Structure formats: structure tokens, C-alpha cells
XYZ file of C-alpha atoms in Angstrom:
670
model
C -55.960 7.494 15.302
C -55.541 11.050 14.954
C -52.681 11.560 16.478
C -51.250 9.390 13.657
C -52.352 11.775 11.204
C -50.768 14.481 12.994
C -47.126 12.741 13.230
C -44.820 15.152 12.054
C -43.314 13.586 8.664
C -39.184 14.693 9.585
C -39.320 12.324 12.603
C -39.799 9.035 10.323
C -37.336 10.267 7.929
C -34.123 7.674 7.762
C -31.675 10.460 8.163
C -30.296 12.024 10.874
C -28.633 15.577 10.641
C -25.902 15.957 12.849
C -26.400 19.064 14.747
C -23.143 22.489 14.002
C -22.417 21.094 10.792
C -24.152 23.896 8.220
C -22.726 25.314 5.728
C -24.488 27.672 3.151
C -24.828 26.614 -0.325
C -26.678 29.063 -2.091
C -30.274 29.101 -1.161
C -29.502 25.750 0.729
C -28.199 25.025 4.031
C -25.836 22.068 3.066
C -25.614 19.812 6.805
C -23.533 16.704 7.411
C -26.154 13.591 7.743
C -26.010 10.156 8.338
C -28.577 7.345 7.540
C -30.268 5.905 10.825
C -29.542 2.200 9.585
C -25.911 1.846 9.526
C -24.309 5.449 10.257
C -23.985 5.624 6.426
C -22.311 9.129 6.401
C -24.243 11.334 3.743
C -24.927 14.696 3.090
C -28.288 16.833 3.482
C -29.503 20.246 1.913
C -31.827 21.542 3.517
C -34.285 24.740 2.063
C -36.585 26.282 4.421
C -40.050 27.780 2.649
C -40.611 29.928 5.901
C -37.211 32.187 5.299
C -36.916 32.531 1.492
C -38.523 34.305 -0.914
C -41.409 32.948 -3.216
C -38.787 33.015 -6.329
C -36.124 30.908 -3.941
C -38.710 28.600 -3.350
C -39.813 28.012 -6.784
C -36.228 27.378 -7.807
C -35.859 25.309 -4.444
C -38.998 22.498 -5.702
C -37.610 23.025 -9.248
C -34.137 21.496 -7.982
C -35.595 19.311 -5.944
C -37.638 17.622 -9.463
C -33.800 17.892 -11.331
C -31.841 15.825 -8.631
C -34.460 13.066 -8.561
C -34.259 12.482 -12.216
C -30.734 12.878 -13.968
C -28.205 10.303 -13.196
C -24.979 10.421 -13.885
C -21.283 9.861 -12.411
C -20.162 13.404 -12.676
C -23.594 15.030 -11.582
C -24.267 15.399 -7.199
C -25.833 11.674 -6.651
C -29.659 11.778 -5.448
C -30.019 9.212 -2.077
C -33.679 10.529 -0.417
C -35.611 13.355 -0.003
C -38.412 14.872 1.920
C -40.836 17.555 0.912
C -43.280 19.156 3.903
C -45.043 22.346 4.254
C -42.040 23.810 5.872
C -38.393 22.513 4.344
C -37.291 20.430 1.754
C -34.783 17.964 2.598
C -32.313 16.824 -0.304
C -30.388 13.845 0.763
C -26.996 13.260 -1.711
C -23.745 11.247 -0.910
C -21.715 12.906 1.371
C -19.825 16.196 -0.353
C -17.643 18.796 0.724
C -18.672 22.217 -1.374
C -15.222 22.797 -3.871
C -14.265 26.178 -2.352
C -14.051 24.295 1.402
C -12.290 21.596 -0.680
C -9.679 24.051 -2.429
C -9.198 25.823 0.891
C -8.279 22.607 3.185
C -6.166 21.428 0.453
C -4.218 24.386 0.466
C -4.016 24.323 3.777
C -2.162 21.413 3.474
C 0.179 22.357 0.791
C -2.041 22.997 -2.259
C -3.818 21.063 -4.309
C -1.851 19.329 -7.084
C -2.348 19.948 -10.515
C -3.454 16.493 -11.278
C -6.554 16.577 -8.810
C -7.759 20.157 -10.329
C -7.198 18.241 -13.845
C -9.587 15.394 -12.846
C -11.452 17.401 -11.535
C -12.475 19.843 -14.492
C -12.907 17.062 -16.498
C -15.445 15.720 -14.539
C -17.544 18.819 -14.127
C -16.804 19.553 -17.699
C -18.066 15.827 -18.647
C -20.934 16.769 -16.673
C -21.519 19.596 -18.678
C -21.259 18.142 -22.004
C -24.265 15.462 -21.101
C -26.373 18.306 -20.044
C -25.978 19.908 -22.995
C -25.529 17.812 -25.564
C -27.617 14.477 -24.109
C -30.235 16.652 -21.652
C -30.551 19.638 -24.139
C -30.526 21.273 -20.573
C -29.237 24.668 -19.577
C -27.269 24.810 -16.274
C -27.209 28.482 -16.216
C -25.974 28.159 -12.516
C -22.398 27.028 -13.374
C -19.857 28.390 -10.805
C -17.241 27.535 -7.788
C -20.465 27.247 -5.627
C -22.316 24.374 -7.882
C -19.224 21.707 -7.830
C -18.835 19.816 -4.589
C -16.210 17.372 -3.981
C -16.382 13.789 -3.053
C -13.996 12.288 -0.665
C -12.805 10.026 -3.308
C -11.448 13.631 -4.320
C -14.077 13.260 -7.245
C -15.918 16.898 -8.702
C -19.461 16.581 -8.955
C -21.914 18.775 -10.578
C -24.762 19.963 -8.860
C -26.400 23.636 -7.694
C -29.484 22.629 -10.577
C -31.604 25.501 -9.125
C -32.047 27.474 -12.311
C -31.593 24.644 -14.534
C -33.863 24.799 -18.092
C -34.878 23.545 -21.201
C -32.612 24.697 -24.305
C -35.669 25.237 -25.958
C -38.147 26.643 -22.632
C -40.267 29.198 -23.396
C -41.068 32.170 -20.644
C -43.560 30.021 -19.119
C -41.442 27.551 -17.652
C -38.097 30.102 -17.075
C -36.987 29.928 -13.991
C -35.407 33.476 -12.324
C -32.183 33.885 -13.303
C -28.917 33.562 -10.636
C -28.280 37.621 -10.625
C -32.616 37.841 -9.831
C -32.075 36.386 -6.301
C -28.049 36.950 -5.480
C -27.278 40.481 -7.047
C -23.516 39.691 -6.589
C -23.675 37.479 -9.197
C -24.025 39.519 -12.203
C -20.133 39.552 -12.419
C -20.750 35.828 -13.488
C -22.760 36.107 -16.637
C -21.647 36.867 -19.982
C -21.326 40.087 -21.449
C -23.588 39.400 -24.808
C -27.309 39.274 -24.964
C -29.161 35.959 -23.812
C -29.797 35.069 -26.761
C -26.868 35.153 -28.797
C -24.364 32.591 -29.771
C -24.845 29.108 -29.187
C -27.233 27.363 -27.118
C -24.178 26.350 -24.723
C -22.713 29.992 -25.118
C -23.542 31.337 -21.591
C -22.287 27.556 -19.491
C -18.996 27.915 -21.187
C -18.416 31.526 -20.039
C -19.162 30.490 -16.731
C -16.860 27.587 -16.910
C -14.172 29.917 -17.922
C -15.151 31.794 -14.743
C -14.972 28.284 -12.795
C -11.468 27.555 -13.815
C -10.107 31.356 -13.299
C -11.631 30.906 -9.378
C -9.826 27.182 -9.272
C -6.792 28.841 -9.548
C -6.839 32.216 -8.767
C -9.675 32.199 -5.386
C -12.887 34.176 -5.384
C -13.169 36.222 -8.844
C -13.284 40.220 -7.145
C -15.181 41.007 -10.814
C -15.733 40.195 -14.741
C -12.513 42.478 -15.851
C -10.242 40.378 -13.853
C -10.625 37.040 -16.237
C -8.170 38.993 -18.519
C -5.741 38.264 -15.252
C -4.914 35.112 -16.100
C -3.194 34.700 -13.106
C -1.882 31.154 -11.856
C -3.756 29.765 -14.484
C -1.396 26.728 -16.343
C 0.233 27.698 -19.447
C -1.287 23.972 -21.218
C -5.145 25.255 -20.295
C -4.121 28.726 -21.181
C -5.266 28.704 -24.649
C -8.467 26.386 -24.051
C -9.562 29.161 -20.741
C -9.405 32.320 -23.259
C -11.566 30.324 -25.848
C -14.140 30.060 -22.655
C -14.039 33.780 -22.196
C -13.653 34.812 -24.895
C -15.776 37.946 -26.475
C -17.389 36.319 -29.644
C -20.347 34.064 -27.754
C -20.539 31.852 -31.578
C -16.706 30.948 -31.227
C -17.148 29.468 -27.709
C -16.608 25.443 -27.941
C -18.951 23.114 -26.851
C -17.977 21.123 -23.801
C -17.552 18.034 -25.888
C -15.126 19.800 -28.287
C -13.145 21.572 -25.560
C -12.808 18.699 -23.538
C -11.060 16.916 -26.544
C -9.177 19.948 -26.852
C -7.362 19.585 -23.359
C -6.950 16.108 -23.988
C -4.854 16.359 -26.385
C -1.023 15.085 -26.411
C 0.759 17.595 -24.454
C -3.053 19.526 -23.149
C -3.480 19.901 -19.526
C -5.922 16.834 -19.384
C -3.543 14.656 -20.796
C -1.982 13.439 -17.764
C -1.638 9.811 -15.944
C -3.889 10.892 -13.182
C -6.783 11.358 -16.078
C -5.666 8.380 -18.121
C -6.028 6.371 -15.282
C -9.311 7.213 -14.159
C -10.662 6.902 -17.500
C -9.300 3.243 -17.425
C -10.583 2.392 -13.841
C -14.106 4.028 -15.089
C -14.247 1.312 -18.189
C -12.270 -1.457 -16.080
C -15.045 -3.704 -16.132
C -15.065 -3.483 -20.277
C -10.937 -4.425 -20.053
C -9.710 -7.215 -21.262
C -7.544 -9.677 -18.938
C -4.481 -8.216 -20.558
C -5.168 -4.609 -20.559
C -6.210 -4.767 -16.790
C -2.692 -7.031 -16.236
C -0.871 -4.335 -17.963
C -2.802 -1.149 -15.968
C -1.954 -2.044 -12.244
C 1.549 -2.876 -13.149
C 2.285 0.446 -14.318
C -0.116 2.309 -11.292
C 2.216 1.231 -8.485
C 4.763 3.199 -10.331
C 1.914 6.193 -10.211
C 0.273 5.753 -6.959
C 2.860 7.754 -5.212
C 1.569 10.815 -7.623
C -1.712 10.809 -6.756
C -3.615 11.920 -3.543
C -4.492 10.248 -0.423
C -8.697 10.317 -0.898
C -8.162 8.733 -4.533
C -5.907 6.457 -3.427
C -7.958 5.241 -0.403
C -11.583 5.620 -2.413
C -11.479 4.963 -5.716
C -7.883 2.675 -6.416
C -8.293 0.835 -3.212
C -12.337 -0.262 -4.448
C -11.243 -1.374 -7.700
C -8.688 -3.686 -6.150
C -10.253 -5.561 -4.296
C -12.651 -6.054 -7.260
C -10.168 -6.530 -9.469
C -8.733 -9.438 -7.148
C -12.485 -10.929 -6.059
C -13.989 -10.517 -9.719
C -11.170 -10.575 -12.333
C -8.900 -12.936 -11.577
C -6.618 -10.064 -11.424
C -4.001 -12.476 -9.639
C -0.540 -11.560 -8.045
C -0.308 -8.015 -10.056
C -3.205 -6.168 -7.656
C -0.106 -6.788 -4.708
C 2.005 -4.814 -4.907
C -0.461 -1.541 -5.818
C -2.982 -2.623 -3.011
C 0.093 -3.083 -0.249
C 1.187 0.943 -1.594
C -2.375 1.935 -0.920
C -3.001 0.066 2.307
C 0.002 2.786 3.816
C -2.653 5.678 3.650
C -5.386 3.652 5.560
C -6.094 2.999 9.969
C -5.400 -0.076 11.583
C -9.215 -0.392 11.778
C -9.757 0.318 7.933
C -6.919 -2.031 7.036
C -8.615 -4.675 9.526
C -11.571 -4.339 7.287
C -10.812 -3.998 4.153
C -7.556 -5.994 3.319
C -7.197 -7.915 5.555
C -10.379 -10.324 4.303
C -8.419 -10.267 0.729
C -5.148 -11.120 1.869
C -6.602 -14.306 4.006
C -8.098 -15.695 0.694
C -5.236 -14.949 -1.082
C -3.474 -17.245 0.890
C -5.714 -20.178 -0.231
C -4.936 -19.265 -3.826
C -2.574 -22.309 -5.639
C -0.867 -19.297 -7.904
C 2.060 -19.491 -7.099
C 3.096 -16.219 -8.127
C 0.332 -14.834 -5.398
C 2.000 -17.439 -2.743
C 5.349 -16.310 -2.932
C 4.018 -12.460 -3.654
C 2.430 -13.298 -0.413
C 5.424 -14.027 1.314
C 7.756 -12.088 0.339
C 5.231 -8.823 1.095
C 4.508 -10.783 4.687
C 6.132 -7.928 6.344
C 3.858 -5.090 5.295
C 0.337 -6.910 6.628
C 1.896 -9.023 9.075
C 0.886 -6.665 12.171
C -2.451 -6.594 11.423
C -3.254 -10.011 11.513
C -4.810 -11.576 14.181
C -4.215 -14.759 16.085
C -7.121 -16.327 15.091
C -6.666 -15.941 11.530
C -3.314 -16.618 11.512
C -3.701 -20.382 13.277
C -6.965 -21.449 11.309
C -6.942 -19.495 8.202
C -3.362 -18.777 7.051
C -1.330 -21.121 8.606
C -2.593 -24.074 7.283
C -2.332 -22.553 3.636
C 1.424 -21.325 4.303
C 2.655 -25.071 5.197
C 2.199 -26.513 1.929
C 5.231 -24.100 1.047
C 7.653 -26.276 2.642
C 7.005 -29.344 0.239
C 6.523 -27.563 -2.517
C 8.715 -28.230 -5.277
C 10.247 -24.214 -6.396
C 13.134 -23.398 -4.009
C 12.278 -19.986 -4.128
C 8.725 -21.005 -2.574
C 10.533 -22.774 0.483
C 12.777 -20.424 1.085
C 10.144 -17.803 1.640
C 8.199 -20.074 3.578
C 10.704 -21.017 6.025
C 11.892 -17.153 5.716
C 8.073 -16.263 6.780
C 8.280 -18.035 9.897
C 9.884 -15.610 11.654
C 7.025 -12.935 11.382
C 4.402 -15.453 12.169
C 5.617 -17.606 14.895
C 4.967 -15.062 17.413
C 1.266 -15.737 15.983
C 1.258 -19.240 16.190
C -0.944 -21.154 18.677
C 0.987 -24.106 21.325
C 0.071 -26.988 18.915
C 0.905 -25.567 15.264
C 4.758 -24.252 16.661
C 5.699 -26.638 19.009
C 4.598 -29.457 16.630
C 3.580 -28.859 13.174
C 6.014 -26.284 12.638
C 9.044 -28.277 13.913
C 8.217 -31.306 12.378
C 8.421 -29.452 9.146
C 11.878 -27.882 10.009
C 12.888 -31.234 10.471
C 12.028 -32.549 7.032
C 14.166 -29.701 5.585
C 17.036 -29.763 7.421
C 17.104 -33.656 7.314
C 16.479 -33.950 3.507
C 15.898 -30.535 1.710
C 18.435 -30.820 -1.402
C 18.934 -27.253 -1.331
C 21.809 -26.465 1.291
C 21.126 -22.767 1.418
C 17.552 -23.727 2.515
C 18.977 -26.405 5.076
C 21.026 -23.250 6.098
C 18.114 -21.016 6.693
C 15.957 -23.410 8.784
C 18.577 -23.872 10.877
C 18.886 -20.105 10.867
C 14.610 -19.549 11.350
C 14.739 -22.196 14.584
C 17.333 -20.400 16.432
C 15.500 -17.076 16.097
C 12.043 -18.084 16.876
C 13.451 -20.673 19.734
C 11.984 -17.927 22.409
C 8.361 -18.703 21.376
C 8.713 -22.525 21.891
C 8.105 -23.940 25.014
C 10.490 -25.290 27.246
C 9.643 -29.321 26.602
C 10.137 -28.899 22.909
C 13.042 -26.497 23.443
C 14.278 -29.283 25.374
C 13.769 -31.524 22.461
C 14.813 -30.373 19.009
C 17.677 -27.480 19.617
C 20.646 -29.308 20.512
C 19.129 -32.202 17.974
C 18.740 -29.770 15.708
C 21.842 -27.955 15.280
C 23.911 -31.141 15.917
C 22.489 -32.283 13.046
C 23.275 -29.622 10.987
C 26.764 -29.063 12.175
C 27.120 -32.024 10.001
C 25.444 -30.928 7.247
C 27.835 -31.347 3.648
C 27.272 -27.865 3.207
C 29.708 -24.992 5.543
C 27.467 -22.600 5.751
C 24.341 -24.536 7.457
C 27.635 -26.322 9.817
C 28.623 -22.778 10.565
C 24.871 -21.703 11.530
C 24.647 -24.659 13.919
C 27.673 -23.727 15.535
C 25.995 -20.052 15.944
C 22.656 -21.990 16.715
C 24.100 -23.804 19.987
C 26.072 -20.001 20.813
C 23.393 -17.905 20.538
C 20.525 -21.058 22.679
C 23.024 -21.322 25.154
C 20.800 -20.191 27.966
C 18.019 -23.113 27.091
C 20.679 -25.833 27.824
C 21.841 -26.736 31.166
C 25.270 -27.348 33.012
C 24.702 -31.141 32.294
C 23.935 -31.117 28.706
C 26.181 -28.087 28.085
C 28.922 -30.496 29.207
C 27.828 -33.764 27.744
C 26.360 -33.475 24.914
C 26.987 -29.302 23.406
C 30.651 -29.449 23.451
C 31.576 -33.233 21.909
C 29.281 -32.045 19.153
C 31.234 -28.596 18.703
C 34.843 -29.711 19.764
C 34.308 -32.316 16.736
C 33.958 -28.885 14.032
C 37.661 -27.892 14.995
C 38.788 -30.350 12.638
C 36.214 -29.023 10.068
C 37.873 -28.052 6.927
C 36.372 -25.201 6.595
C 38.443 -22.333 8.765
C 35.107 -20.268 8.773
C 33.477 -23.051 10.840
C 36.818 -24.023 13.161
C 36.375 -20.067 14.181
C 33.166 -20.373 14.946
C 33.326 -23.344 16.718
C 36.685 -22.420 18.601
C 34.782 -19.175 19.951
C 31.552 -21.187 20.559
C 33.790 -23.588 22.885
C 35.632 -21.061 25.023
C 31.773 -19.904 25.283
C 30.464 -22.382 27.039
C 33.810 -23.906 28.570
C 33.709 -19.675 30.468
C 29.894 -20.870 31.689
C 31.127 -24.410 32.739
C 34.168 -22.736 35.133
C 31.884 -20.225 36.646
C 29.884 -23.023 38.079
C 32.426 -24.216 38.834
C 34.198 -21.785 40.684
C 30.774 -20.889 42.121
C 28.121 -23.600 42.700
C 26.364 -20.725 43.576
C 25.259 -19.205 40.628
C 23.762 -22.606 38.771
C 20.493 -21.806 39.198
C 20.923 -18.023 37.620
C 22.605 -19.820 34.652
C 19.965 -22.413 34.465
C 17.365 -19.413 34.653
C 16.258 -20.056 31.303
C 16.327 -23.386 30.534
C 12.684 -23.956 31.771
C 11.412 -21.054 31.235
C 8.075 -20.593 29.163
C 7.802 -19.611 25.607
C 8.438 -15.779 25.399
C 5.498 -13.618 24.028
C 5.543 -11.489 21.314
C 8.672 -8.486 20.648
C 10.292 -10.198 24.268
C 12.942 -11.507 22.016
C 13.835 -8.052 20.382
C 17.411 -8.069 22.554
C 17.668 -11.914 23.318
C 21.376 -12.847 22.540
C 22.046 -10.268 19.767
C 20.556 -12.617 17.514
C 17.199 -12.301 17.298
C 14.452 -10.637 15.213
C 16.172 -6.821 15.570
C 13.357 -5.682 13.576
C 11.753 -6.758 10.151
C 13.695 -5.036 7.567
C 17.569 -7.230 8.701
C 15.318 -10.059 8.213
C 16.367 -10.698 4.626
C 19.995 -9.802 5.572
C 20.611 -12.741 7.494
C 19.642 -15.139 5.963
C 21.641 -16.404 2.880
C 20.562 -18.314 -0.365
C 22.419 -19.936 -2.922
C 21.810 -21.299 -6.245
C 22.318 -24.612 -6.971
C 25.843 -26.203 -7.251
C 27.096 -24.434 -4.029
C 30.034 -25.277 -2.641
C 29.957 -28.439 0.202
C 26.305 -29.063 -0.806
C 24.518 -32.160 -1.497
C 25.165 -34.175 -4.901
C 21.794 -33.238 -5.504
C 22.540 -29.336 -5.084
C 24.733 -29.598 -8.368
C 21.244 -29.553 -10.314
C 18.168 -27.210 -10.976
C 14.827 -28.398 -9.206
C 12.268 -27.981 -11.599
C 9.669 -25.548 -11.190
C 12.871 -22.308 -10.416
C 15.965 -22.096 -8.741
C 16.593 -20.492 -5.215
C 18.847 -18.451 -6.489
C 19.029 -15.537 -9.199
C 21.889 -17.510 -11.408
C 22.489 -21.736 -11.333
C 25.503 -22.091 -8.887
C 26.660 -18.241 -7.385
C 25.885 -18.320 -4.005
C 24.342 -15.084 -3.222
C 22.943 -12.492 -0.236
C 19.599 -10.827 -0.445
C 20.003 -7.844 -2.521
C 23.659 -8.888 -3.461
C 24.412 -9.905 -7.376
C 25.586 -13.923 -7.725
C 28.517 -14.406 -8.730
C 30.500 -13.069 -5.127
C 31.822 -14.999 -2.985
C 29.714 -15.716 0.751
C 31.057 -14.534 3.965
C 29.903 -13.939 6.839
C 30.899 -12.256 10.362
C 32.851 -14.123 13.041
C 30.333 -13.117 15.330
C 29.392 -16.146 17.706
C 25.908 -14.698 18.834
C 25.087 -13.508 15.312
C 24.474 -15.395 11.926
C 24.893 -12.362 9.914
C 25.853 -12.524 6.299
C 27.103 -9.690 4.518
C 28.008 -8.067 1.611
C 30.355 -9.652 -0.676
C 31.492 -6.522 -1.971
C 32.950 -5.942 1.976
C 34.842 -9.708 1.239
C 36.126 -8.217 -1.884
C 37.349 -4.952 -0.390
C 39.159 -6.896 2.060
C 41.241 -9.524 -0.166
C 41.961 -6.316 -2.383
C 44.053 -4.275 0.399
C 45.573 -7.818 1.345
C 46.783 -8.079 -2.443
C 47.811 -4.477 -2.119
C 49.976 -5.159 1.049
C 51.600 -8.257 -0.380
C 52.509 -6.493 -3.130
C 54.012 -3.351 -1.227
C 56.067 -6.236 0.720
C 57.325 -7.930 -2.140
C 58.676 -4.816 -3.519
C 60.225 -3.623 -0.611
C 62.206 -7.042 -0.472
C 63.471 -6.701 -3.972
C 64.532 -3.071 -3.544
C 66.712 -4.636 -0.451
C 67.720 -7.047 -3.058
C 69.608 -4.078 -5.257
C 68.743 -4.227 -9.294
C 69.150 -7.611 -11.133
C 72.356 -8.337 -12.657
C 72.285 -9.123 -16.296
C 74.433 -12.004 -17.818
C 75.255 -13.751 -14.595
C 73.713 -16.812 -15.640
C 76.765 -19.470 -15.555
C 76.981 -21.052 -18.993
C 78.036 -24.552 -19.107
């Protein structure tokens, strides 16, 4: 029983101090720590009674009590504490001293003015809260009293010398310079009771600003030299360190002055932070506009701020605020700052949930930006939670969604299981290829089938490929017929010699008289390729096994098709360049293509064939490569036509010059 009362309370403390992580912070020693249950990272301020003076112990105990009672977003957050006869333990959110933070930032290229502007805004706001709302004087403001959390937020600490503004001598604490003699350079030059109650604190605020931009303050007279203080901040800084104590502004007024148009605290970063702090009370229209503007500003914002402040707000806005598709662009921008593990933990669960949304804008944005997150999706989530929702896009009435759904299969196919890939997906592809009213979507389906062929099992390839490509060669849309021909050429290694002779070549031969010359050209090249293979076997039958080695091969793992036949996916960035899309009314399409489909069209302008990223109204063309269906820019085709026209004009001019000048009046009269 006596052993129970003799237990060391520190052992029962639910926090662990990490070894070799101490850093001096006034009379305290700052350690990195973590919660024993859960491992949450924290900071632990420790004061050893045995090594301190009586005055220092008095200050430590006063700070301990203040930290427990003060709550403000810009004041260092108290988590827990322990007071024993030997030590005081003060547990707070995880922070770094501002001086150490600025040093680390300078080694990485320096803290930007945006980050410093928001940090000063937070510090002054905390000081204003103490002075105007709590009627307290900090009496210890300086770079040593400011800490930075992992999001880059500045938090005011160092509450050791805090006193009520009207406190009497009996309750006063030792001054900072009484404990640390070298602190006298931060004291205002006037007597303590001269000027407004905040005069001493705002003077020290001026010292803090000077040290943030110029480093440690060597002496009080150095405050006269502005150094690297930004021009927009200079007049307000001069007010803080003015000799007239009565003219020094209240912290609230200083904040207001610096927030005026053109002021140091008037910028997009501060505005974004202020909006995020009040986002819960903003109306939906304001939130929508904010998230739209946020995407443009994120590139200039600090990385830590994006990861630890913007990202949680984006996730919350989607989860509880019905923000919808507008959060996707900034969400994926912030995602670039995360590690693979962080991405998996924070963003993937949200993406999986987004796929179940019935919002069309959300669905099409997800499909368009899938290349940014597909590598983080595990196969189980794709097959059970994502693919069942994605396949609804194949039957959507909006052609744009059907088109993007087809394209997304290029990225999802390597992750699909046997059933989803070889049965469910093939069923949808067959329906699209045979019945979709948009010619370009039928064409894209054929292209996609050729690209994902390596992932299909041998039985599915035998059953599907020849039938699908043969169907495409009979499509009224010329590009679909070309896609069918190139599909045969690109997957030639999956057909036996007998299939090549009996099924593939007869189909290709009918296209040698196709109305479209591009289709005829592709057909002749494909025929020559297959004939060469047949001739090779005819000349040397021992090569049959080598030529047919892929016919019954198993499905290739993800990445194996990267260099396959020159047509498979060679990089995510090249996907859209190899898939065409056309508006209704494209030449050669089915009759239904002459009218827009309800809910949208497949291209920016009706009746204008386009290539992804290329404006409509241009002629569709593609390279004559039997192993690759790569549609090229219409500008290239236009350039070639222009060159051809100039050549013809030059030849005509030569012929005219050879005949000599025309003779006037030579026409015979009746």
C-alpha cells in the first residue's frame, strides 16, 4: 500500500518526452513529445525547480496558471500539465520557436513576406485580445515568446511575466530584465507608467518586427535603422517604436492600419486565412467563389500552410459543406505536397466517396483528373468502391461523361479484377461500340480496347478482339473504321496464323475500296503486315511457335504494356492526345449524330471535329502509322495544305512564264 503513495507521478503522466530534443525557451526547456496512447506529436515545456531561482519558480508557476485559463486561436494552446515538487510540465500543441523556424526557412530560401505578414497578423491579434479583451499586459513580447505550429501559424506564448493592467505591487511579478539582465534593450525608453497601458507591449512588438526581418537586435539604438523591413510596413513600424509613448497605437488600431489597401497585411494570403477562419458562417455562394479563386493562389502559398490548414478545410467543405466539384482542383493541387502515405490516409477516402456522388460536374471532374490520383488507389478499392460507380457513366445521356468514362478505363484497367475487366467492361464496350449514337465515342471505345488488350485474359482476347475490330471496320464514321484497322495491326501478335488468314485479312481486304482514302491507306499497310507474317511462316514453319507465342499468353501485369506494339500507353500525359472527340454532325457518323444529345455535346462546338486541347472547326487528320492511332494537331494538316497550295501556284506560274505573255486582241471575230 505504501508503495502506491510513493509512486512517481511523472510515470503516470500520459506523455512521453523524446530524447535529445531539448531547446531553451526563457526559463523553460522545450522538448518534442508525444502522447503515449495514439502517438500524437506534442511539445512539452519543462521547468526544473532545483536549477531555478525563487523568482524564476514564481514566474514558471504563474505562467502555468495563465496557460490553463487563456484560450485564443493565436495563443499557444494548452493541452495538459503536471506540477510536482521537482518540476513543472506544460504540454502544448506541437510548435517550434519562431527564431528556429525563421532560421530553417532562410536555409531553404527564406521566409516569404506572405508567411510573415500572416504571422504578424496573428501575433498582433493575440496581443490585442490580451490588452483589449482580457485587460492583461504581456510584458515579455519578443521573438522568444512566439512559436510556430506545423501549419506555419504563429502562436503567442511566453506568458511568464503577464500581469493585470491595474495590478498592485503585491501581485506584480519580477520583470524580464530582473531575471535576464540582457533583456533591458527591449524595454521602452520611458518610465513604466508613462503613456497608454499598451505602450510597453507595442514597443516590444516593434522590436519583434525588427528581429523578424533583420535578425537579433544588437542594441536598442539599432531600431532606428530599418534594415530589411518592407516599405509597406515602415510607417506603422515607426509608430510602434516612436519616442512619444502616448502616440503609440493600440494593437487593434495597428492591425487596422496595416490592413488598409496597400498595407503590409493586405494581400491574398491574409484574406484567404481570414476567410478560412470564418468559413463555417459563410454562405454557399461565397464558399464556391473562394474555392475557385483559391486554386490560382495556392501556387504562391507556403507548403506547410497548404498541407495542414487548407487541406483540412477542403476535406471538411466536401464532407459537411456540400462544396461539390469546386473543391477538386485545389484538393489535387494540395495533394502534390503530400507523401504517398499521407495521400492514402487523407485524400483517397474522400475520392472514393466522391465517386458515389450523383453530381455530374463532380463525376466528370474526377474522370478528367484521374491521372493525378490513380496511382494511389489500391486494387480492392477500385473494384469494390469505384468501378461500380464509374460504369454508370457508360450509359449516361451526356456524351462528355460517356467519353471521359471510356478514357478512364485506360487508367483503371490494370487494377480491375478478372470479372470486372473481362466481363463487365467488355459488355459495356460492346454496347458502346455497336449502339452509341456518337461516332467519336465509338471510335474511342475501339482505341481503348486496343490499348487494354494486354490486360485481358487469353480467352477474352480470342472471343472479343477480332469481333470488335471487325465491327469497327463497318462503322459509318471514318475514324472508327481507321481505328478498327489499326486495332488489328496493333494486336497482331494475339492472333494465330489461321485466324489471320481466315478472319483478319478478309475483313481488311474489304476496306481497300473504302470511300475514305485514309482508311484505304491504313488497310493496305495492315494487310502487308499480316501477309509478311504469313509468308514468314510459309517459308520457315519452325517459326510458327515464335510468332504465336502471345496468342494464349496470360494477362500482363500493370506496366507491362508500356512499350507494347508502339500503341499502348506510354505515359499518362499522352492519353488524351491519342483519343479524338467530335461534335454532333461529324462527317460519316450515324444519322443520330446530326443532333445534339440532351445534356451536352461531346465537343465545344457542334459539327466541329476536334482533338483534345485543339479548338474546333479544323479538319481531322491522323498520322499514317499502322501501329499507332495518334491523332495530330489540325494546325499541322493546315500547314501541309498551305505548302502544297504554294507548290501548285509556283508550278502554274512556271507554265505561264514558259508560254510567254498573253496577246491582247487575238480573239477571232465572227
